[in-house]
Tab-separated table of C-alpha atoms in Angstrom:
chain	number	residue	atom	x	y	z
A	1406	UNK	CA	259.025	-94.604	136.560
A	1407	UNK	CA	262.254	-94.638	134.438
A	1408	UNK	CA	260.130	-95.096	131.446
A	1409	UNK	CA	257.851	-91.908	131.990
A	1410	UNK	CA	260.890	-90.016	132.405
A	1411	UNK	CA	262.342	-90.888	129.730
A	1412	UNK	CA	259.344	-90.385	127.657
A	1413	UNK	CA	259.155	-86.936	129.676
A	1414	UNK	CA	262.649	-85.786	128.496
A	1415	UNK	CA	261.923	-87.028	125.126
A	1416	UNK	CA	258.561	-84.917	124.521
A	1417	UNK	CA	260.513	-82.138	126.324
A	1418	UNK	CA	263.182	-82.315	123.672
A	1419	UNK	CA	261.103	-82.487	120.721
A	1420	UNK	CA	259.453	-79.663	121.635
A	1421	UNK	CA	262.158	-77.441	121.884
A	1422	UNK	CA	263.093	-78.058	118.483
A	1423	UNK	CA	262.263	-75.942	116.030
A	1424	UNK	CA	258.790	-76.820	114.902
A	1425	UNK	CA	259.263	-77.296	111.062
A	1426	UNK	CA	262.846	-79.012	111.615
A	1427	UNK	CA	262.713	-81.012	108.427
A	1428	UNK	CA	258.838	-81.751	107.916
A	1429	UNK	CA	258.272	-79.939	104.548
A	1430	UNK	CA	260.502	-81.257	101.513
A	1431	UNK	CA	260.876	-78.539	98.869
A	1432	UNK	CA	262.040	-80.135	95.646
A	1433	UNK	CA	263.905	-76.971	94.319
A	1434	UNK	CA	266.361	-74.477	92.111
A	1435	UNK	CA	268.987	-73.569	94.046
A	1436	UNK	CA	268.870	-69.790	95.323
A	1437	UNK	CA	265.372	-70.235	96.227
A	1438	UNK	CA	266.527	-71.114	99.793
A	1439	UNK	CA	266.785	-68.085	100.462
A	1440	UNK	CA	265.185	-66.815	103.660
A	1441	UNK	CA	263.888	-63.614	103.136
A	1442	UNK	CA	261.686	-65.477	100.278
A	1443	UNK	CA	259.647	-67.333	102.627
A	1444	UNK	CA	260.290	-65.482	106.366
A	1445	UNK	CA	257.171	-65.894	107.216
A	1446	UNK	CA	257.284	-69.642	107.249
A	1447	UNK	CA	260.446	-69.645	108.694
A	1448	UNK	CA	258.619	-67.666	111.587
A	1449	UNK	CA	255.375	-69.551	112.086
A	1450	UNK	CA	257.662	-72.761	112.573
A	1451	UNK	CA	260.869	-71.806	114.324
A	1452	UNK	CA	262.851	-72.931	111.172
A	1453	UNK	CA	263.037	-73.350	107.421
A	1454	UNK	CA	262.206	-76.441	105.100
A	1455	UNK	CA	264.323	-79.011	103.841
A	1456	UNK	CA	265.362	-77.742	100.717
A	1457	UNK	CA	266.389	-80.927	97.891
A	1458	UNK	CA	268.179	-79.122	94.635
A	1459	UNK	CA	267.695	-80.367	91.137
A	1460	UNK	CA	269.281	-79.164	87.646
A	1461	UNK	CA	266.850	-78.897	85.839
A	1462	UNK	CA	263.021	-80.022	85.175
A	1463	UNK	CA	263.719	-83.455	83.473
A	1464	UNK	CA	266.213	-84.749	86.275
A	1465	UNK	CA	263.517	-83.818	88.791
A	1466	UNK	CA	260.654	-85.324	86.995
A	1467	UNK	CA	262.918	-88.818	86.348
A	1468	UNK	CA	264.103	-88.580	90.147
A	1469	UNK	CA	260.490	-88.379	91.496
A	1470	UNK	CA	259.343	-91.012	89.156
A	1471	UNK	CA	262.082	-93.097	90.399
A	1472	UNK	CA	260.529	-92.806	93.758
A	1473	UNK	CA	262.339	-89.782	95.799
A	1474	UNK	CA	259.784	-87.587	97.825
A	1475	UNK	CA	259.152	-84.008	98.226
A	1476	UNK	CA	255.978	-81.996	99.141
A	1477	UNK	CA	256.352	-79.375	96.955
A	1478	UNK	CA	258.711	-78.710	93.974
A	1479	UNK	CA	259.090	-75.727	91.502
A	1480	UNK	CA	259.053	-75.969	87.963
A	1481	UNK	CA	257.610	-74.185	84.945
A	1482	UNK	CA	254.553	-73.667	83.327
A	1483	UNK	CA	255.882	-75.666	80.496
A	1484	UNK	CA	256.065	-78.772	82.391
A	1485	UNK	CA	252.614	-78.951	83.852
A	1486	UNK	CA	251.111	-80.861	81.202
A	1487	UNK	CA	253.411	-83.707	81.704
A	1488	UNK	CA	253.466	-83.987	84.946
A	1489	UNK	CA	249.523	-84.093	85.279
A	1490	UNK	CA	249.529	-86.678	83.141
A	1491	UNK	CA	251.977	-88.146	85.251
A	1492	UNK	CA	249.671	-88.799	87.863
A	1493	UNK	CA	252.618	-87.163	90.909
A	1494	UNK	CA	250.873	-84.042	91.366
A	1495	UNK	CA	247.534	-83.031	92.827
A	1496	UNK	CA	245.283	-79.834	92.584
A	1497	UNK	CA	246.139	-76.533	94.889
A	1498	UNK	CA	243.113	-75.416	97.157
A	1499	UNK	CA	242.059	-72.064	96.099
A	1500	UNK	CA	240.632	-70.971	99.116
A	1501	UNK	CA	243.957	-72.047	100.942
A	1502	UNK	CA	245.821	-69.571	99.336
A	1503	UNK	CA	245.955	-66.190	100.821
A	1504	UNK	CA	246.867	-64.024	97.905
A	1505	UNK	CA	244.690	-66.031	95.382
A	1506	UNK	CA	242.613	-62.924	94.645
A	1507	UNK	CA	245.898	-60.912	93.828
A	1508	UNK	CA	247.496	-63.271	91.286
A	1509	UNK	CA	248.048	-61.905	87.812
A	1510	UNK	CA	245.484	-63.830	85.805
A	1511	UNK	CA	247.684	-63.283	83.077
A	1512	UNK	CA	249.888	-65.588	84.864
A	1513	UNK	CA	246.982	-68.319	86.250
A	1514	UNK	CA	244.553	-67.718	83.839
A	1515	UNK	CA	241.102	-66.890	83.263
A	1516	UNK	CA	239.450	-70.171	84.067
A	1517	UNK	CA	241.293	-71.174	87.302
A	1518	UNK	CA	240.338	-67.655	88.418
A	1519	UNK	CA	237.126	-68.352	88.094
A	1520	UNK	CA	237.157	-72.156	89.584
A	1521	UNK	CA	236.339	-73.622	86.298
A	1522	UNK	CA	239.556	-75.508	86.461
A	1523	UNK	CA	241.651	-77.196	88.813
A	1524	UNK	CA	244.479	-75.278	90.008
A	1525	UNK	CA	247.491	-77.699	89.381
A	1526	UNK	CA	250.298	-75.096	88.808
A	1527	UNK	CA	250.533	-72.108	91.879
A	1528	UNK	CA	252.181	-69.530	89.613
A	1529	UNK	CA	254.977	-68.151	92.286
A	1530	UNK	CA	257.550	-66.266	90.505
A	1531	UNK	CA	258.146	-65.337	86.800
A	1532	UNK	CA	260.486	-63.337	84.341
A	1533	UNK	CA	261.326	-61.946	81.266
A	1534	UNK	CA	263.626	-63.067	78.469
A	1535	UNK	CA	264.969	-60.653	75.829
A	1536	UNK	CA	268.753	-59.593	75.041
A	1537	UNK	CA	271.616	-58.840	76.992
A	1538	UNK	CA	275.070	-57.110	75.529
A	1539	UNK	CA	278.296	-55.696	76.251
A	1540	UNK	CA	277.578	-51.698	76.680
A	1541	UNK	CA	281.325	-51.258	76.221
A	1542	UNK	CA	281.137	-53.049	72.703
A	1543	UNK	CA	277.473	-52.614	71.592
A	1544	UNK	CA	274.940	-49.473	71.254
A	1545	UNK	CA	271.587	-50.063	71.841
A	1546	UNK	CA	271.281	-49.198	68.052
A	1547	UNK	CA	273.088	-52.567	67.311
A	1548	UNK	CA	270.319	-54.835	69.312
A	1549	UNK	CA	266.938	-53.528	67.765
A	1550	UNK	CA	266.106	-56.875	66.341
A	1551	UNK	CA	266.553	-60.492	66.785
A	1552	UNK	CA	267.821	-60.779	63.841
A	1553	UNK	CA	271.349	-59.910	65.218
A	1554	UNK	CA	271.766	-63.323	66.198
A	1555	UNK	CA	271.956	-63.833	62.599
A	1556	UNK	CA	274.664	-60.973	61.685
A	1557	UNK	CA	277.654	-62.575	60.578
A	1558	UNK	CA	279.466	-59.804	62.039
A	1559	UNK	CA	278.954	-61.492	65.721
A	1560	UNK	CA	279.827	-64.809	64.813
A	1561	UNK	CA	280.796	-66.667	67.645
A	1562	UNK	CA	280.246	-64.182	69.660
A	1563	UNK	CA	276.660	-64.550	70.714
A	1564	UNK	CA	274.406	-67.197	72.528
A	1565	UNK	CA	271.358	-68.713	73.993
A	1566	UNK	CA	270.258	-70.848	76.633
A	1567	UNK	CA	270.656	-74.391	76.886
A	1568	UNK	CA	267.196	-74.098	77.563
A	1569	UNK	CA	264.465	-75.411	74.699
A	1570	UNK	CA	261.688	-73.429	76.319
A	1571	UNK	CA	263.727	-70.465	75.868
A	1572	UNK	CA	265.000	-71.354	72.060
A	1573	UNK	CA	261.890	-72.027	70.471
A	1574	UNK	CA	260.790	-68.933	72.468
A	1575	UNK	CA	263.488	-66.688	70.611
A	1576	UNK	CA	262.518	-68.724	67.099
A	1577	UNK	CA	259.024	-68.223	67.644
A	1578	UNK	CA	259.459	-63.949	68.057
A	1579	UNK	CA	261.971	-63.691	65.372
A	1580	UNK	CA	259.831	-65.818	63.054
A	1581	UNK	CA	256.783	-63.902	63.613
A	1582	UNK	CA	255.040	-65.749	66.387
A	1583	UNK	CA	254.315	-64.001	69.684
A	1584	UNK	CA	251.502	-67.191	70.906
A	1585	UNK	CA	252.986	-70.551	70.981
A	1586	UNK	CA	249.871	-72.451	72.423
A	1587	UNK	CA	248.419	-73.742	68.663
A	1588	UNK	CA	251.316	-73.145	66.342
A	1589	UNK	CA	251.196	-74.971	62.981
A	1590	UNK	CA	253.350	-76.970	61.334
A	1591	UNK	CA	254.652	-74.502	59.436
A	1592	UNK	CA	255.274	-72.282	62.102
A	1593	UNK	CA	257.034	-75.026	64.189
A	1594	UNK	CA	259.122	-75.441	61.144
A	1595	UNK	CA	260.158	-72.113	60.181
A	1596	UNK	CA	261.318	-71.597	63.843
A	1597	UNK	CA	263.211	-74.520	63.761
A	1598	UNK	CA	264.667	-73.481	60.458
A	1599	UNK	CA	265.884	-69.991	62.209
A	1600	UNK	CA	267.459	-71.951	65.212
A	1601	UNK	CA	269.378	-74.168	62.628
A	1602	UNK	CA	270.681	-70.794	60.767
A	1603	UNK	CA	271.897	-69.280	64.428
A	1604	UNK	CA	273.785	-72.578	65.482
A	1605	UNK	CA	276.889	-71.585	63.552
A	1606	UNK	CA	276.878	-68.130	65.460
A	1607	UNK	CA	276.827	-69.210	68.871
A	1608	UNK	CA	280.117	-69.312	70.613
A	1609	UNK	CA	277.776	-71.483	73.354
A	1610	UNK	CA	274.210	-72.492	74.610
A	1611	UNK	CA	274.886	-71.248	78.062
A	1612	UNK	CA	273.811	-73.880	81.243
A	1613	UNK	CA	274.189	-71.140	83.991
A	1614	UNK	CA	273.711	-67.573	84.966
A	1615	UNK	CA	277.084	-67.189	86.310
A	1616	UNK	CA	278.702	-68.852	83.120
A	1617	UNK	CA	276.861	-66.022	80.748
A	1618	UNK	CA	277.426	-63.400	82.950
A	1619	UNK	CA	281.337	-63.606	82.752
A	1620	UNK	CA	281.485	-64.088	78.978
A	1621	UNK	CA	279.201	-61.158	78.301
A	1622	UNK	CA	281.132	-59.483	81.130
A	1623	UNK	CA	284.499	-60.489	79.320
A	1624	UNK	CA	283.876	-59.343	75.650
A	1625	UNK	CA	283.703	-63.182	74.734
A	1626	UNK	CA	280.352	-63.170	73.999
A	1627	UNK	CA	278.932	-59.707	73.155
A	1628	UNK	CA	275.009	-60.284	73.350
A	1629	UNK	CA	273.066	-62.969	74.432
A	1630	UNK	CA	269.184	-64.219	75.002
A	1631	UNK	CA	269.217	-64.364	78.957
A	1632	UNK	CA	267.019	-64.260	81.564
A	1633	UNK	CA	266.874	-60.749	83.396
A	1634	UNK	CA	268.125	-62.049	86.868
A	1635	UNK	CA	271.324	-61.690	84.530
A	1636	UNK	CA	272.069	-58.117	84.074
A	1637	UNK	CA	270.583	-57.520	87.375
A	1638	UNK	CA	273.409	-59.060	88.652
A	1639	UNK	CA	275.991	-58.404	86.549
A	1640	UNK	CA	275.232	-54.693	86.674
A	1641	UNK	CA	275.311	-54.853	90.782
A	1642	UNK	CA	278.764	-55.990	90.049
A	1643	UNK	CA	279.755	-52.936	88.298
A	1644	UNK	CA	279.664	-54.241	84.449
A	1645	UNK	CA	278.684	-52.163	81.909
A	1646	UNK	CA	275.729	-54.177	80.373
A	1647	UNK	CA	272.473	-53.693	78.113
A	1648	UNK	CA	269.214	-55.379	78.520
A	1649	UNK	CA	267.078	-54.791	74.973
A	1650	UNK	CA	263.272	-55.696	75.581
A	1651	UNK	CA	261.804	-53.480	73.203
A	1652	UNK	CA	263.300	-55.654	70.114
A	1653	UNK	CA	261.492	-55.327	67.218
A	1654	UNK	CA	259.810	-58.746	67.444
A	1655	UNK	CA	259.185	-58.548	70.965
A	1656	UNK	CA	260.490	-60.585	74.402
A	1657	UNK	CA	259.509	-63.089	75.980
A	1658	UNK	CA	258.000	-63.967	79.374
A	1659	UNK	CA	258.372	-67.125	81.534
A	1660	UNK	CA	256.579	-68.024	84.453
A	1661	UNK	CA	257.541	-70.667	87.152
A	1662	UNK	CA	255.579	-72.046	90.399
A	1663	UNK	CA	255.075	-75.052	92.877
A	1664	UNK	CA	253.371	-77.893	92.503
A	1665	UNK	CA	251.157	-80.200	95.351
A	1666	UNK	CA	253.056	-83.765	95.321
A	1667	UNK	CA	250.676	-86.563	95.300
A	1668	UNK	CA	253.072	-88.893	97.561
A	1669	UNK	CA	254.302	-86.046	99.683
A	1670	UNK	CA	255.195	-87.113	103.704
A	1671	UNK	CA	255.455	-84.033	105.177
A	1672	UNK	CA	252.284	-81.663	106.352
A	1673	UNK	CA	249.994	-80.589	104.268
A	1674	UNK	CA	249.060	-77.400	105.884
A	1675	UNK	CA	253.053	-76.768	105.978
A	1676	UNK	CA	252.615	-76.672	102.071
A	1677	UNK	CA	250.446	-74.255	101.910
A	1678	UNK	CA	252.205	-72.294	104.967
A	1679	UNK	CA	255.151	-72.406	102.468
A	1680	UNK	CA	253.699	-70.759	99.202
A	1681	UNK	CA	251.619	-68.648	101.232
A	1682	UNK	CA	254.928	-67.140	102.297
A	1683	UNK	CA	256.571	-67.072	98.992
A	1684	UNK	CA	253.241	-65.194	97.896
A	1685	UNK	CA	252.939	-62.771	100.463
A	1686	UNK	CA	253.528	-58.878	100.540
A	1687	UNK	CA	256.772	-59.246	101.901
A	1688	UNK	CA	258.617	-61.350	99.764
A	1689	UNK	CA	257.755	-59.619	96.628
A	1690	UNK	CA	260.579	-57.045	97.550
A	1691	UNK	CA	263.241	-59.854	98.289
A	1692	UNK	CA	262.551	-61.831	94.849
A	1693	UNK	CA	262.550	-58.557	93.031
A	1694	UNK	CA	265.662	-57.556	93.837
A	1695	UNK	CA	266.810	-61.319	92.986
A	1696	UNK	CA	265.202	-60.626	89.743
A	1697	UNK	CA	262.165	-62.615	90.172
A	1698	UNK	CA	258.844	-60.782	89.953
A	1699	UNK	CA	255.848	-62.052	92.452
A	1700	UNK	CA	252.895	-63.616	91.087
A	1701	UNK	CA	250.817	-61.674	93.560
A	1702	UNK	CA	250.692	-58.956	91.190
A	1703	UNK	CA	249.298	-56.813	93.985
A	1704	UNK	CA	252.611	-56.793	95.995
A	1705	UNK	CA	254.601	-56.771	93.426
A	1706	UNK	CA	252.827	-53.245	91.960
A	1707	UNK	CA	253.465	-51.487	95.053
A	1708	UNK	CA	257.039	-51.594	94.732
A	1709	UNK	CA	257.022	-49.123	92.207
A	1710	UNK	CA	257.723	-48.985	88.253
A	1711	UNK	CA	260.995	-47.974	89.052
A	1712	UNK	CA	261.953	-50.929	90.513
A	1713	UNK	CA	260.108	-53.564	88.109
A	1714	UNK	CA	262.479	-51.259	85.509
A	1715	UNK	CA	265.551	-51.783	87.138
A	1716	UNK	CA	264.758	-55.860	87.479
A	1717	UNK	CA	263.852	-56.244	83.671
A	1718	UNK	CA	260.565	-56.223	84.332
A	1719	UNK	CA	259.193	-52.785	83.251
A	1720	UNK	CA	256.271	-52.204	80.445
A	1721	UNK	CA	257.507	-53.105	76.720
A	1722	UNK	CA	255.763	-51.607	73.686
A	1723	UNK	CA	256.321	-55.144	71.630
A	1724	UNK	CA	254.972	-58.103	71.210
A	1725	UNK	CA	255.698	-60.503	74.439
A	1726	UNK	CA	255.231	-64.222	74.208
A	1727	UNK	CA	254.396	-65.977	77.432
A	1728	UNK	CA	256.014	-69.224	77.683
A	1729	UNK	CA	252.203	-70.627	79.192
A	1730	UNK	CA	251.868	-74.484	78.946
A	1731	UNK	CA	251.768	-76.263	75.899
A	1732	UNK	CA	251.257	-79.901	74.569
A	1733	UNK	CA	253.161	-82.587	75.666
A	1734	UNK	CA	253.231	-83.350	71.695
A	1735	UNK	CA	254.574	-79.785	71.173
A	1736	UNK	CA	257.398	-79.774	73.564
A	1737	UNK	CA	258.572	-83.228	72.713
A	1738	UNK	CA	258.479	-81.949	68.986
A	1739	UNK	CA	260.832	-78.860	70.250
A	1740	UNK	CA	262.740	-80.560	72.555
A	1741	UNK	CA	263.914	-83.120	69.751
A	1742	UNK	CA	264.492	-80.919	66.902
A	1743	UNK	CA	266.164	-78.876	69.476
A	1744	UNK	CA	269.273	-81.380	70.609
A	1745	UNK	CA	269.432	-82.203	66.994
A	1746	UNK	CA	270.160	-78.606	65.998
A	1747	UNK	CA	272.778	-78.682	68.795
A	1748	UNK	CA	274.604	-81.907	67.931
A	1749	UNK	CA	275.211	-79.755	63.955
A	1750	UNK	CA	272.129	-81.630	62.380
C-alpha cells in the first residue's frame, strides 16, 4: 500500500512538470535561447530545452568528440564536411520537416531538394557580411570598395573578424572571387596575399559583436567587415552607423543550421519539434529583428522588403559569395595560413 502511493505521488508529480523539462539538449550560440525563436516548442511541451553554449565551432566539435551530449547543435555550413566525416551526426528526415518545401534552395541546395542527397545540415538561419562604418566619420563615398581596408589613410583604424570563414570570404571578393567551392591555387594564394597586406591596418580581428559595436560606435575603429546583426543593433541604440553591401566586389553571405547528433539522449521527435519551431512562420519575424533571416524563405518574404532592408538583408546589385561548404582540405588550408597571418607571418 505505501509503495503504490508512493509510486502514485511520484507519477502525479512528474506529470505536472513541464513536459520537455530538460529532455532536448541544444548544443548552441548564445542568444539563440531566446523564446520567441522557438514558441512553439516551448508550447507543445510546457517548457523550453536545455540550452549548452559553446564559443565557437572548433570548441564544440572537440567537446563532443570528447564525449559531451547534445541532440541538436548549430553550426555553419562550413563545418559540415568535417563533422560528417566525423561520424557524430546523422541525416535530417525530409518529410519530418514542416517547412521543407519553403526553404531557399539557394540555402539547401538543389540536390537535397530533390532527395538526391542526404540532408545532413537543416539550414535554419543565415546572414550577410559586408562593411560597417562610422556615419559621423565616413560617407558612403569613402566605402565603395574593399579595397579601403587597404587605404593607408585608415590604418589602425579598421578590422575583421576573428573569424577565418569570414577572412578568406573578404580576400576572396576583393581578389576577384565571388565562388569559393573549387578555388585554385592561385586564387587561394592571392587571397591570402591580400589578407597579409591588411594585417598591418587592423587595429583588431574582433571576437564579439558587442566588442565591434563599441569601437565602431567610439571612432576607434571607423569601418569594419561585420556581420549585419551589428548595425542592427548598434543603430537601435541610437549610433550613427553605415552598412555598405553594394561594394564594388560584392558581400558576402553566411548561412548557419542544426545538425541531428548521432549519440543524442533526448527524444527524437523533440528534435524535430525544435527546428520545426525555429522554421516556422512565426519565428521568422523574431530572428529578423535579431538580424537573422529564416531559411523558410516563404516566411521570411512575407515580412516585407522593408524589413529584410532594415536587417541587412535587402537585394544587392553585386556579386555575393555564399560561404556554402567547402573541403575539409580547403578550410584547413585557410584556417592555417590564416593564424599565421595573425601571429605577423
Amino acid at each position: 500500500m505505501k509503495k503504490t502511493a508512493l509510486l502514485t505521488s511520484a507519477l502525479a508529480l512528474a506529470t505536472a512538470l513541464p513536459a520537455a523539462a530538460q529532455n532536448l539538449t541544444v548544443f548552441d550560440y548564445s542568444g539563440f535561447e531566446d523564446p520567441a525563436f522557438h514558441q512553439s516548442y516551448i508550447d507543445t511541451h510546457g517548457g523550453a530545452p536545455e540550452f549548452v553554449f559553446f564559443g565557437d565551432e572548433d570548441e564544440a566539435f572537440q567537446r563532443l568528440l570528447a564525449g559531451f551530449q547534445s541532440d541538436v547543435t548549430h553550426i555553419c555550413a562550413g563545418s559540415v564536411p568535417r563533422w560528417q566525416a566525423s561520424g557524430i551526426i546523422e541525416p535530417w528526415d525530409a518529410e519530418q520537416i514542416e517547412a521543407f518545401e519553403t526553404l531557399n534552395a539557394d540555402l539547401v541546395g538543389q540536390d537535397v531538394l530533390s532527395g538526391s542527397e542526404d540532408l545532413y545540415f537543416l539550414p535554419t538561419d543565415y546572414g550577410s557580411t559586408a562593411v560597417a562604418y562610422n556615419a559621423d566619420e565616413l560617407s558612403e563615398e569613402d566605402v565603395t570598395s574593399l579595397e579601403i581596408f587597404n587605404n593607408p589613410a585608415y590604418a589602425g583604424r579598421l578590422s575583421i573578424p576573428d573569424n577565418v570563414d569570414d577572412a578568406y570570404a573578404l580576400a576572396y571578393l576583393a581578389t576577384g572571387v565571388t565562388d569559393w567551392s573549387d578555388v585554385s591555387d592561385a586564387e587561394f594564394e592571392a587571397a591570402t596575399e591580400w589578407l597579409r597586406g591588411i594585417h598591418q591596418n587592423l587595429r583588431t580581428y574582433w571576437t564579439d559583436p558587442a566588442e565591434i559595436s563599441q569601437l565602431i560606435g567610439s571612432g576607434e575603429v571607423l569601418a569594419a567587415w561585420v556581420w549585419n546583426e551589428v548595425p542592427v543593433a548598434m543603430a537601435e541604440e541610437g549610433f550613427n552607423v553605415g552598412f555598405s553591401r553594394n561594394t564594388t566586389e560584392g558581400s558576402s553571405v553566411w548561412l548557419c543550421g542544426y545538425v541531428n547528433m548521432v549519440e543524442g539522449a533526448g527524444e527524437e521527435a523533440q528534435a524535430y519539434d525544435y527546428v520545426n519551431a525555429l522554421l516556422s512562420d512565426a519565428s521568422a519575424g523574431p530572428l529578423l529583428d535579431s538580424g537573422f533571416g529564416s531559411a523558410n524563405d516563404a516566411a521570411l518574404q512575407a515580412l516585407g522588403a522593408e524589413a529584410l532592408e532594415a536587417s541587412g538583408l535587402g537585394e544587392v546589385t553585386v556579386p555575393v559569395l555564399a560561404q556554402l561548404p567547402i573541403s575539409n582540405e580547403q578550410r584547413e588550408r585557410q584556417a592555417e595560413a590564416f593564424e599565421r597571418i595573425k601571429a605577423g607571418f
